[in-house]
Coordinates of C-alpha atoms and ligand atoms in Angstrom, one line a residue:
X1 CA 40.4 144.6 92.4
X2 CA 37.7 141.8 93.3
X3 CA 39.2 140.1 96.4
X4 CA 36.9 136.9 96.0
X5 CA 37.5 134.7 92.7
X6 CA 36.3 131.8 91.0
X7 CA 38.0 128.5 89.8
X8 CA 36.1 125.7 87.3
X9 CA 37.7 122.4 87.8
X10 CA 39.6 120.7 90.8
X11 CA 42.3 118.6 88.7
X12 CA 45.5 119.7 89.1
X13 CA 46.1 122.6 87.7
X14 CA 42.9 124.0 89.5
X15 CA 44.2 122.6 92.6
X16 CA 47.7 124.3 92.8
X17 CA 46.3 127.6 91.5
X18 CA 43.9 128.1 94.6
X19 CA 46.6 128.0 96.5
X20 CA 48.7 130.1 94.8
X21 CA 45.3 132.7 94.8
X22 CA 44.8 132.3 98.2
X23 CA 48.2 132.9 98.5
X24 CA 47.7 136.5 97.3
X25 CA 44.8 137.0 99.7
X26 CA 42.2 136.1 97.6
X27 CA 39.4 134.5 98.5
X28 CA 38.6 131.2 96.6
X29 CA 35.6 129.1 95.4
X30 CA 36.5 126.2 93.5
X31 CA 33.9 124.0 91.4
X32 CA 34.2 120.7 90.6
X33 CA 31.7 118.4 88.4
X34 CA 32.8 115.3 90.4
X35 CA 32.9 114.1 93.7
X36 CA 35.7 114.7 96.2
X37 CA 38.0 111.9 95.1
X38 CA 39.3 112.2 98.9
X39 CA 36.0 110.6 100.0
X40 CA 34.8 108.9 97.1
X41 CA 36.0 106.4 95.3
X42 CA 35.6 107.5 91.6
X43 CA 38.8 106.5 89.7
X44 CA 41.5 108.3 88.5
X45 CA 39.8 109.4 85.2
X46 CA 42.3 109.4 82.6
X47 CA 45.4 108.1 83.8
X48 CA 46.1 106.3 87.5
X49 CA 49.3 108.0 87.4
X50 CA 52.0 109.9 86.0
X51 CA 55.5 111.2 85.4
X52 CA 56.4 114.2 88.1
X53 CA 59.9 115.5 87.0
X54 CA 61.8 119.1 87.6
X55 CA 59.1 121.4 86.2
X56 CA 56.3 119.9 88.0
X57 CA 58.5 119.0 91.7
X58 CA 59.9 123.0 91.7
X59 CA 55.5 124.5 91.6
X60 CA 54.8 122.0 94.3
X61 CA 57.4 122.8 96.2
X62 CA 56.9 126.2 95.8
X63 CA 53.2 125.6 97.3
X64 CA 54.7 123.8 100.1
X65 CA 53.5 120.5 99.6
X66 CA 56.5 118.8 98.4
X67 CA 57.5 117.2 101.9
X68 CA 54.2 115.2 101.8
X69 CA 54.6 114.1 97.9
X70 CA 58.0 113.0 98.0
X71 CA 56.2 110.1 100.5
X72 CA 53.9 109.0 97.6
X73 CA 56.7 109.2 94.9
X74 CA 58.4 106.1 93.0
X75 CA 61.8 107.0 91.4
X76 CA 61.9 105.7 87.8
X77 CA 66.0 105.7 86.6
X78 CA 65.4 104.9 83.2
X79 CA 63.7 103.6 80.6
X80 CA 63.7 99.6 81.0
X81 CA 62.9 98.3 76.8
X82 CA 61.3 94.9 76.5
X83 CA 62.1 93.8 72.9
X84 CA 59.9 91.1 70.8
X85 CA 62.1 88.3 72.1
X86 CA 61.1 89.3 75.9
X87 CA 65.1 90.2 76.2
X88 CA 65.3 93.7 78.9
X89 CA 68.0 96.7 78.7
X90 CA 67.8 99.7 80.9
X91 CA 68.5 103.0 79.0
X92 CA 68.9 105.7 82.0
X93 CA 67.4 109.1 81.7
X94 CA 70.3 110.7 82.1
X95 CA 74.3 110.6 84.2
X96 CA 73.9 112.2 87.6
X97 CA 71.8 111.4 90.8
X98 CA 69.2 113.7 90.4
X99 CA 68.0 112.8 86.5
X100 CA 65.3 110.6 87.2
X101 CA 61.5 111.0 86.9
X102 CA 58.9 109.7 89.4
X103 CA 55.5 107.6 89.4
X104 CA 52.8 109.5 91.4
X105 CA 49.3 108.2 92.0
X106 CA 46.7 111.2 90.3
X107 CA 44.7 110.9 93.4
X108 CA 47.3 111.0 95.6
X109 CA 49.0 114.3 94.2
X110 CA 45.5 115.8 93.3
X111 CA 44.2 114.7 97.5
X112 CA 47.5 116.5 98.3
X113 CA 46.6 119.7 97.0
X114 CA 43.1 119.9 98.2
X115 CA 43.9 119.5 101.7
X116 CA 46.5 122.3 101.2
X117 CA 44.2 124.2 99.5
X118 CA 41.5 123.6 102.3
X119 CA 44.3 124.2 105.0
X120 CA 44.6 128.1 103.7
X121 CA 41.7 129.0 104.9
X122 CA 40.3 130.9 101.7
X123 CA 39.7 128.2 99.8
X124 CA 36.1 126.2 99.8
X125 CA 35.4 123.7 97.4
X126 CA 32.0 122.8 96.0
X127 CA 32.4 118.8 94.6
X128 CA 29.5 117.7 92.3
X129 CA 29.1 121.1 90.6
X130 CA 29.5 121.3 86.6
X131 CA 29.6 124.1 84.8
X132 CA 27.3 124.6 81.9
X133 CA 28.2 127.9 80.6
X134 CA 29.1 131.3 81.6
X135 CA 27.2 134.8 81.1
X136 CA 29.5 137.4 81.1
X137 CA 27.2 140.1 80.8
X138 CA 25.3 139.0 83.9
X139 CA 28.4 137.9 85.2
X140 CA 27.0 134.3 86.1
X141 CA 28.2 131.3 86.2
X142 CA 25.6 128.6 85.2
X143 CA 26.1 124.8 86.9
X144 CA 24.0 121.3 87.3
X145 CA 24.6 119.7 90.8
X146 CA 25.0 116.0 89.4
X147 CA 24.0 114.4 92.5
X148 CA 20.1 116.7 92.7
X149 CA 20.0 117.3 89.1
X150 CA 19.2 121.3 90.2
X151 CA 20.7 124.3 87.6
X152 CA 22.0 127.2 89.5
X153 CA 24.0 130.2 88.3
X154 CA 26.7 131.8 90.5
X155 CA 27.7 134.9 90.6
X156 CA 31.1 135.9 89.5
X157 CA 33.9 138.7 89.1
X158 CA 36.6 137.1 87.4
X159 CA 37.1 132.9 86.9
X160 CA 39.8 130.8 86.3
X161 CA 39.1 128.0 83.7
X162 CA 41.0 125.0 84.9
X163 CA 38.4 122.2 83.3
X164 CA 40.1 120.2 81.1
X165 CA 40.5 119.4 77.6
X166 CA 36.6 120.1 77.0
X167 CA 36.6 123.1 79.1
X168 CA 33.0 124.8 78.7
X169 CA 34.8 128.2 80.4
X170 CA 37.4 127.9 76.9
X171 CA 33.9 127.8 74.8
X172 CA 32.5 130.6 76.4
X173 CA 35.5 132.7 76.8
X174 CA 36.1 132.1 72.9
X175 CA 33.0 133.3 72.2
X176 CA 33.2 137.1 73.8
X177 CA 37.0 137.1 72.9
X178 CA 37.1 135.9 69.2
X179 CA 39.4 133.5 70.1
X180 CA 40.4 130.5 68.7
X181 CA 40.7 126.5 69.6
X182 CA 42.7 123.6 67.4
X183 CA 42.3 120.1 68.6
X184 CA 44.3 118.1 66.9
X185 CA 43.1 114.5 67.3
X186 CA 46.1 112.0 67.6
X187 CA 45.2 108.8 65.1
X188 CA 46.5 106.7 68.6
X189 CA 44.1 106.0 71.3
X190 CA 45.0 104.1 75.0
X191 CA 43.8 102.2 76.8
X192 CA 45.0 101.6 81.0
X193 CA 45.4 98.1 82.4
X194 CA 46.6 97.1 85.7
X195 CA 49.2 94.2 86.0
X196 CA 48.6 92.7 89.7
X197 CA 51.1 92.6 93.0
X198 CA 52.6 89.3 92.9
X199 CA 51.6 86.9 95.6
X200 CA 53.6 88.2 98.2
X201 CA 52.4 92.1 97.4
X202 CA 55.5 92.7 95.7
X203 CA 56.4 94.1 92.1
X204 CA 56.3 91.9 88.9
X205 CA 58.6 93.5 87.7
X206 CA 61.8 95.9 88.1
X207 CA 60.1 98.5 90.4
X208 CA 62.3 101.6 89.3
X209 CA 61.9 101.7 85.9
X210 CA 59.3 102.6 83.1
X211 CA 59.1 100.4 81.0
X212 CA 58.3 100.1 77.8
X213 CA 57.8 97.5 75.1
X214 CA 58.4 99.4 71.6
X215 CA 57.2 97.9 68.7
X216 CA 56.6 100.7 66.2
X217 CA 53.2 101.5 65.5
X218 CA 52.0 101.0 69.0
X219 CA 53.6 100.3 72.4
X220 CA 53.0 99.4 75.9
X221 CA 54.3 101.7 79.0
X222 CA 53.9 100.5 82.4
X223 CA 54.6 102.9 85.7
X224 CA 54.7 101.4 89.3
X225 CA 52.0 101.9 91.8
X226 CA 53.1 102.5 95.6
X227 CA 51.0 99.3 96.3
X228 CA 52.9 96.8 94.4
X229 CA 50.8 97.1 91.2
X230 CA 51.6 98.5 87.6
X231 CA 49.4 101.0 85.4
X232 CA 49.9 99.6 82.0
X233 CA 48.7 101.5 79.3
X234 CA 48.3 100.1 75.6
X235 CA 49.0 103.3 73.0
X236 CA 47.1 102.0 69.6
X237 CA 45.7 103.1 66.8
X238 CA 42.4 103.8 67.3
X239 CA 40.9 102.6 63.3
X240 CA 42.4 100.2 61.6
X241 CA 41.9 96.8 59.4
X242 CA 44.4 95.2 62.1
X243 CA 47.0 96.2 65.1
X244 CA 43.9 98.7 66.2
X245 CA 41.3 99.2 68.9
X246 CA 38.5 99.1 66.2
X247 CA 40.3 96.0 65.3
X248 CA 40.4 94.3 68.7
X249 CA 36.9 93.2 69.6
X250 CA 36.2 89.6 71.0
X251 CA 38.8 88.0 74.0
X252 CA 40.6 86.0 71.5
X253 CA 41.6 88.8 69.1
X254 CA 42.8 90.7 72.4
X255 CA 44.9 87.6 73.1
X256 CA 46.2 86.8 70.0
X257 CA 47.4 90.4 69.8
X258 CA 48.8 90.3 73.2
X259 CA 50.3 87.2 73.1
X260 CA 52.1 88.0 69.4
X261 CA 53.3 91.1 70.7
X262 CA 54.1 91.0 74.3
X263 CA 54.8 87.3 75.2
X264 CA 56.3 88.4 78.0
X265 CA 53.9 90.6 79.6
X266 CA 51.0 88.9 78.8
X267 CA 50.8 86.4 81.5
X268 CA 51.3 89.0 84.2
X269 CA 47.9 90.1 83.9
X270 CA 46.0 87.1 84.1
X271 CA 42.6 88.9 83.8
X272 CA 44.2 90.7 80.5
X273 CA 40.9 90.0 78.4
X274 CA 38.3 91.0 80.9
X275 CA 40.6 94.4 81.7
X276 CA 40.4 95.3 77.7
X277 CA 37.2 94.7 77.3
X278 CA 36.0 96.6 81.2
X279 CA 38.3 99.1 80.7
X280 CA 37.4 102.8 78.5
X281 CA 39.4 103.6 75.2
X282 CA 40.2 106.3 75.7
X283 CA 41.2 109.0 72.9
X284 CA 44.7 111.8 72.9
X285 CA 44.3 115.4 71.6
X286 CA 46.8 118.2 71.0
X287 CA 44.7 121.6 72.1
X288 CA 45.9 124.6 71.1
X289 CA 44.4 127.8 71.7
X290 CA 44.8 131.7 71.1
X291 CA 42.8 133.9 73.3
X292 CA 43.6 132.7 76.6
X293 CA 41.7 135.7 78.4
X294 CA 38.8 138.1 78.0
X295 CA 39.6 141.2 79.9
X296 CA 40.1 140.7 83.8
X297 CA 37.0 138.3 83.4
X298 CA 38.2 134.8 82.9
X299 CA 41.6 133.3 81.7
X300 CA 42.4 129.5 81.2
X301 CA 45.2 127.5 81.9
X302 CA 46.4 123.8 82.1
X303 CA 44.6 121.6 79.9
X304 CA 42.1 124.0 78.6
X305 CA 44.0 126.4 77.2
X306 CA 47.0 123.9 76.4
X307 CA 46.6 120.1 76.3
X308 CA 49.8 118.0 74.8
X309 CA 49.6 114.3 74.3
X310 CA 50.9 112.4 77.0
X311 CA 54.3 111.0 75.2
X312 CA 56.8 113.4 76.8
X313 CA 55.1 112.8 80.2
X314 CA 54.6 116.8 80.7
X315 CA 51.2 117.4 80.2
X316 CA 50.3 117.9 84.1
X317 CA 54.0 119.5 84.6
X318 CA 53.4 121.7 82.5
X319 CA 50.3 123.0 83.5
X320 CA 51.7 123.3 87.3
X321 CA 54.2 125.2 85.5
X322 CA 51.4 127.3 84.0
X323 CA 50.3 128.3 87.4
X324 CA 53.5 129.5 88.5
X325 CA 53.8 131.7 85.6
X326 CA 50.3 133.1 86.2
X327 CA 50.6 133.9 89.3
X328 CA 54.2 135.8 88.5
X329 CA 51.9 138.0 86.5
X330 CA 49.2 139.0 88.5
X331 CA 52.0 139.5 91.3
X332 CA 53.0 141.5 88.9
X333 CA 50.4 143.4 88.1
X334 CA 48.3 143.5 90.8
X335 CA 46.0 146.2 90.1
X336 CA 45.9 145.4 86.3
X337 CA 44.7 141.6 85.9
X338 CA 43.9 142.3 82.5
X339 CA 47.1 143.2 81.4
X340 CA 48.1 140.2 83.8
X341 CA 46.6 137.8 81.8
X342 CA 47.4 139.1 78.6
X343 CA 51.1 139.1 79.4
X344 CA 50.3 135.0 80.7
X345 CA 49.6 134.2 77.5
X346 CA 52.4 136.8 75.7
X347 CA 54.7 134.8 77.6
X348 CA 53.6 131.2 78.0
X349 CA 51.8 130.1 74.9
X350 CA 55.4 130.1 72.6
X351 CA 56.4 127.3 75.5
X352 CA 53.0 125.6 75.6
X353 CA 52.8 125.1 71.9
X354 CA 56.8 124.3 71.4
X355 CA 55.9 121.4 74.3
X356 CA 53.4 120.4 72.4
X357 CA 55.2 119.5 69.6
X358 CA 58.2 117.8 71.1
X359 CA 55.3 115.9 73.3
X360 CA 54.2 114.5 69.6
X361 CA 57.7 114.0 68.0
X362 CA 58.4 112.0 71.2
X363 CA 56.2 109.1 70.7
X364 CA 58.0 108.4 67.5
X365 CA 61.2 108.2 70.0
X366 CA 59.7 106.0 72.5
X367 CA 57.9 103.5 70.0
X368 CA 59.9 103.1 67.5
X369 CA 63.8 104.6 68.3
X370 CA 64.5 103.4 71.6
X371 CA 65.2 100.2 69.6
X372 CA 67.1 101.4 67.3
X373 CA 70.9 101.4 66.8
X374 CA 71.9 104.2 65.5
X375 CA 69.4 106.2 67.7
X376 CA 71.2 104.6 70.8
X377 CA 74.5 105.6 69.5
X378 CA 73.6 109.7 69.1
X379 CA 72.2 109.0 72.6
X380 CA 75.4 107.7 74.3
X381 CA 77.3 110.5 72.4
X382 CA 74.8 113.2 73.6
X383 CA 75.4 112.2 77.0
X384 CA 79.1 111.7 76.6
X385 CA 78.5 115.7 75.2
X386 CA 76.8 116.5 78.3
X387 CA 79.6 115.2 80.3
X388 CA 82.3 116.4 78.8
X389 CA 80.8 120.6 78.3
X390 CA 78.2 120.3 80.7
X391 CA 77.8 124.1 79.8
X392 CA 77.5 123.4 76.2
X393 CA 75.6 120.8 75.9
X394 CA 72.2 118.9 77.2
X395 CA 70.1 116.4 75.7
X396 CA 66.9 117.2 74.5
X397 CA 65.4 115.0 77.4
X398 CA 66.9 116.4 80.2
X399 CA 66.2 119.7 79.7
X400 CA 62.4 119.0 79.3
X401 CA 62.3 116.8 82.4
X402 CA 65.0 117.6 84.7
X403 CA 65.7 121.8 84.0
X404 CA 63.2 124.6 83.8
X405 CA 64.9 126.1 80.8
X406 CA 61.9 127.6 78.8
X407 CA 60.2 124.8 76.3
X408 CA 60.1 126.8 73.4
X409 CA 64.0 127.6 73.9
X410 CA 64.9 124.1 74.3
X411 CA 63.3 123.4 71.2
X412 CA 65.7 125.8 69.7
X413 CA 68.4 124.3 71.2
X414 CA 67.2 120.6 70.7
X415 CA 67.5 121.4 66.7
X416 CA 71.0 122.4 67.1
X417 CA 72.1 120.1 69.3
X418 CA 70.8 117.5 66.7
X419 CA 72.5 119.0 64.2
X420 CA 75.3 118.3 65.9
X421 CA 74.9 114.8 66.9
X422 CA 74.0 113.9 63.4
X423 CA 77.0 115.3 61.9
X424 CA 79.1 113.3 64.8
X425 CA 77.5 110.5 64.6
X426 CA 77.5 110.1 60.5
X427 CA 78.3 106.7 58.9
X428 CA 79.7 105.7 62.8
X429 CA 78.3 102.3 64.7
X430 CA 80.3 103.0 68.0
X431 CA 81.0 105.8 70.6
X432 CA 84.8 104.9 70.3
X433 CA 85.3 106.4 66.7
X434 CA 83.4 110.0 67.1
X435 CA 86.1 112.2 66.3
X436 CA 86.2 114.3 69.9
X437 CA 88.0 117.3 68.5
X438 CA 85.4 118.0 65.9
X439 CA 83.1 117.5 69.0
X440 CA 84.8 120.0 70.6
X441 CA 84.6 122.4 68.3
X442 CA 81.0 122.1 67.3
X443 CA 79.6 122.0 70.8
X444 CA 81.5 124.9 72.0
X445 CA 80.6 126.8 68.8
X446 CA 77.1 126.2 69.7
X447 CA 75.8 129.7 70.4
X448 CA 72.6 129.7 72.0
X449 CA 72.3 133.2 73.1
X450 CA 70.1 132.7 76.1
X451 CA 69.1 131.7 79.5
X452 CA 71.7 129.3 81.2
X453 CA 71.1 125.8 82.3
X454 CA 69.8 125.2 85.1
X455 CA 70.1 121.9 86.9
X456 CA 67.2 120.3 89.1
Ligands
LIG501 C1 47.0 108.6 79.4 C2 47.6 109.9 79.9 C3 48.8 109.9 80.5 C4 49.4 111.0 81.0 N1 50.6 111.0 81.6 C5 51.1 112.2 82.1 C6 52.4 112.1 82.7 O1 53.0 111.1 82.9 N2 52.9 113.3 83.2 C7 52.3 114.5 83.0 O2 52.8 115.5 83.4 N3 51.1 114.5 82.4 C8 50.5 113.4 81.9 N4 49.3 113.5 81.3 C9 48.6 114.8 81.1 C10 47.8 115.2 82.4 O3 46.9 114.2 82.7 C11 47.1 116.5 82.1 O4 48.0 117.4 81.4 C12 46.7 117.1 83.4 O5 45.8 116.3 84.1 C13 46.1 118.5 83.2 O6 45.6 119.0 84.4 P1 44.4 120.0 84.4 O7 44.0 120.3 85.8 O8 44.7 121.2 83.5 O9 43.2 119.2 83.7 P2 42.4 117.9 84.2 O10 43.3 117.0 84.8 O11 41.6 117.5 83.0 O12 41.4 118.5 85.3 C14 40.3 119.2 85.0 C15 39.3 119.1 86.2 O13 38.2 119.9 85.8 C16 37.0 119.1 86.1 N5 36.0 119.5 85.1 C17 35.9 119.2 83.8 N6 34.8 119.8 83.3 C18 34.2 120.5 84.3 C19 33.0 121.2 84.3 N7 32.3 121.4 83.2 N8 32.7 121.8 85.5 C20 33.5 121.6 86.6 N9 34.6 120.9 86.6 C21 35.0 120.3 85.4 C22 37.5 117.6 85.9 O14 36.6 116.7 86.6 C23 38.9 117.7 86.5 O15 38.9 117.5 87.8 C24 48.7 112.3 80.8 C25 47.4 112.3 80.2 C26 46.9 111.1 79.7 C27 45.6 111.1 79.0

């Protein structure tokens, strides 16, 4: 086996995975199309930061880095809903200490595992490098150095495709493999906003919380920054005769719809209209993929092969989780990376694609059922569930976020746990009148026939 390898893309995923490479004794050249974000100020890209929770927390600490991320990390207990009326209720993710997620800064977590990266000694990293295309016949690697403007191929053995949602190494790969990619466009677009420290440097607003301001067909979400700020983003349809970004074009039509639908937020960000109109729309896309691998040439991971939209806040968890997996498999294999790979995607892609559909269904719960009644009483009674047969029983949420139970088996489990909770729940308005005995039954009969929980 090659012991010299090739990564496309710096990001995350591509970030963890040289270390788990270099971790096998492999010898590492990442390429990056922009500049070292440690040295450069360049933005975040897509999102200033993100949800970290179990999935994500257990790959970086199994790189080692965990020590120096739980320093950047902002717990966030629950979800904190702003209704139309500006009135706030916390719904908490979940009953014991550890069921929280955290805000991490992108750069932060992504600076974090460079300098690890770096620190092994195998790793060098070539910022300003985008790939074009790939030969694998010549076994080159074609890139543009966006600073000079110079092409250059590279030679090759076997790459790892960690570049994104548009990732050219997917194209190529497709083409020799006879492979196949769905991008689903979502009709919903976002777009990020920053509401300011307040005058002192402190938080606007309740620090340890995400909050969220529901209101059906689009919502607002705000995480807290270490520095005192929020990153706000506006989830919107992107067309639209009104309530869209197509629809939202001079300062006053931004206000208006501001000031209709979030009274209370709006006059936190005093510079709201200059934001919407500075800041990029951007767009969300479900990628799904078959043909992860040609050979023991290339395989992609992370976004590239697997991309969810963002509304389970698992996209970049996920894709950390992907690099664990991987790496299990080539450990495995170690003389035999194409069957390595193969079994990577055998084994992955029914969790990647069951994430990605719970990542869509779940905009639906944080727009629109967070509010609702009913929806808050099978959520009390699922926790109550969790409670009482912790064995039994966990809510759909938790075991995406704070358990490494395998996606695609808790969305198996997530239908028959509903099942449950609807039949409980039927024709009731409060907690006090589910009939416990029928609970017990039904959640106890619940046979799921797998792996057991596993707590974070
Ligand atoms: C609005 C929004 C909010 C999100 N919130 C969350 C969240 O709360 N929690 C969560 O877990 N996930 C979240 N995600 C998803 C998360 O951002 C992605 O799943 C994650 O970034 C995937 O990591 P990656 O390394 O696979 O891809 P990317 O982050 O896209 O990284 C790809 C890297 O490759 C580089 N690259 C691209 N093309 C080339 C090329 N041609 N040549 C060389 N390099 C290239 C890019 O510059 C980038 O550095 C969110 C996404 C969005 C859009």
């Amino acid at each position: 086996m090659t012991n010299h390898v090739t990564i496309v893309g710096a990001g995350p995923a591509g970030s963890m995975l040289s270390i788990l490479l270099a971790r096998q004794g492999l010898s590492v050249s990442m390429y990056e199309s922009r500049p070292d974000m440690r040295t450069t100020d360049i933005g975040a890209g897509r999102s200033i930061n993100l949800a970290l929770a179990t999935r994500g927390i257990e790959a970086l600490a199994e790189v080692g880095v965990m020590s120096e991320v739980e320093r950047i990390l902002i717990p966030m207990m629950g979800r904190l809903i702003h209704d139309e009326t500006g009135r706030t209720s916390m719904q908490p993710y979940g009953s014991r200490p550890h069921e929280y997620i955290n805000s991490v800064s992108r750069t932060a977590l992504t600076s974090i595992l460079l300098d690890a990266a770096e620190a092994t000694g195998q790793v060098d990293i070539h910022f300003d490098m985008r790939c074009r295309g790939v030969d694998f016949d010549g076994g080159t690697l074609r890139f543009i150095d966006s600073t000079s403007g110079d092409e250059s191929r590279v030679p090759f053995t076997t790459i790892f495709g960690t570049d994104g949602s548009a990732s050219p190494v997917r194209e190529a790969l497709l083409e020799v493999n006879g492979g196949n990619v769905d991008i689903e466009p979502l009709t919903h677009g976002y777009k990020e906003l920053t509401m300011p420290a307040d005058s002192k440097g402190g938080f606007q607003i309740e620090k340890e919380a995400l909050h969220i301001w529901p209101r059906r067909d689009f919502m607002l979400i705000a995480l807290p920054d270490l520095v005192g700020t929020f990153t706000v983003t506006l989830f919107l349809a992107n067309e639209g005769p009104i309530d869209s970004f197509e629809h939202l074009t001079s300062d006053g039509e931004v206000l208006g719809f501001f000031e209709k639908h979030f009274a209370d937020f709006a006059p936190l960000v005093p510079d709201l209209a200059n934001q919407f109109t500075d800041h990029p729309h951007g767009r969300l896309a479900t990628v799904r993929t078959t043909g992860w691998a040609h050979a023991d040439r290339a395989v992609v991971l992370g976004d590239a092969s697997h991309g969810v939209v963002p509304f389970h806040g698992q996209g970049m968890n996920a894709a950390f989780e992907s690099c664990i997996v991987l790496d299990g498999c080539m450990r495995n294999n170690p003389n035999d990376w194409a069957t390595a790979f193969a079994k990577f995607e055998q084994d992955r892609k029914p969790d990647t694609d069951a994430i990605a559909d719970m990542a869509v269904a779940n905009y639906v719960e944080m727009s629109s059922s967070v509010v609702d009644e009913h929806y808050q009483l099978k959520r009390a009674v699922a926790l109550e569930l969790d409670h009482l047969w912790p064995e039994q029983f966990t809510p759909r949420y938790a075991m995406v976020m704070f358990n490494t139970i395998p996606y695609a088996e808790v969305q198996r489990r997530a239908i028959l746990q509903g099942e449950v909770l609807d039949r409980l729940t039927e024709g009731l308005t409060d907690i006090d009148e589910v009939d416990w005995v029928t609970a017990e039954e039904m959640v106890v009969g619940l046979d799921f026939n797998q792996v057991s929980k596993k707590g974070a």
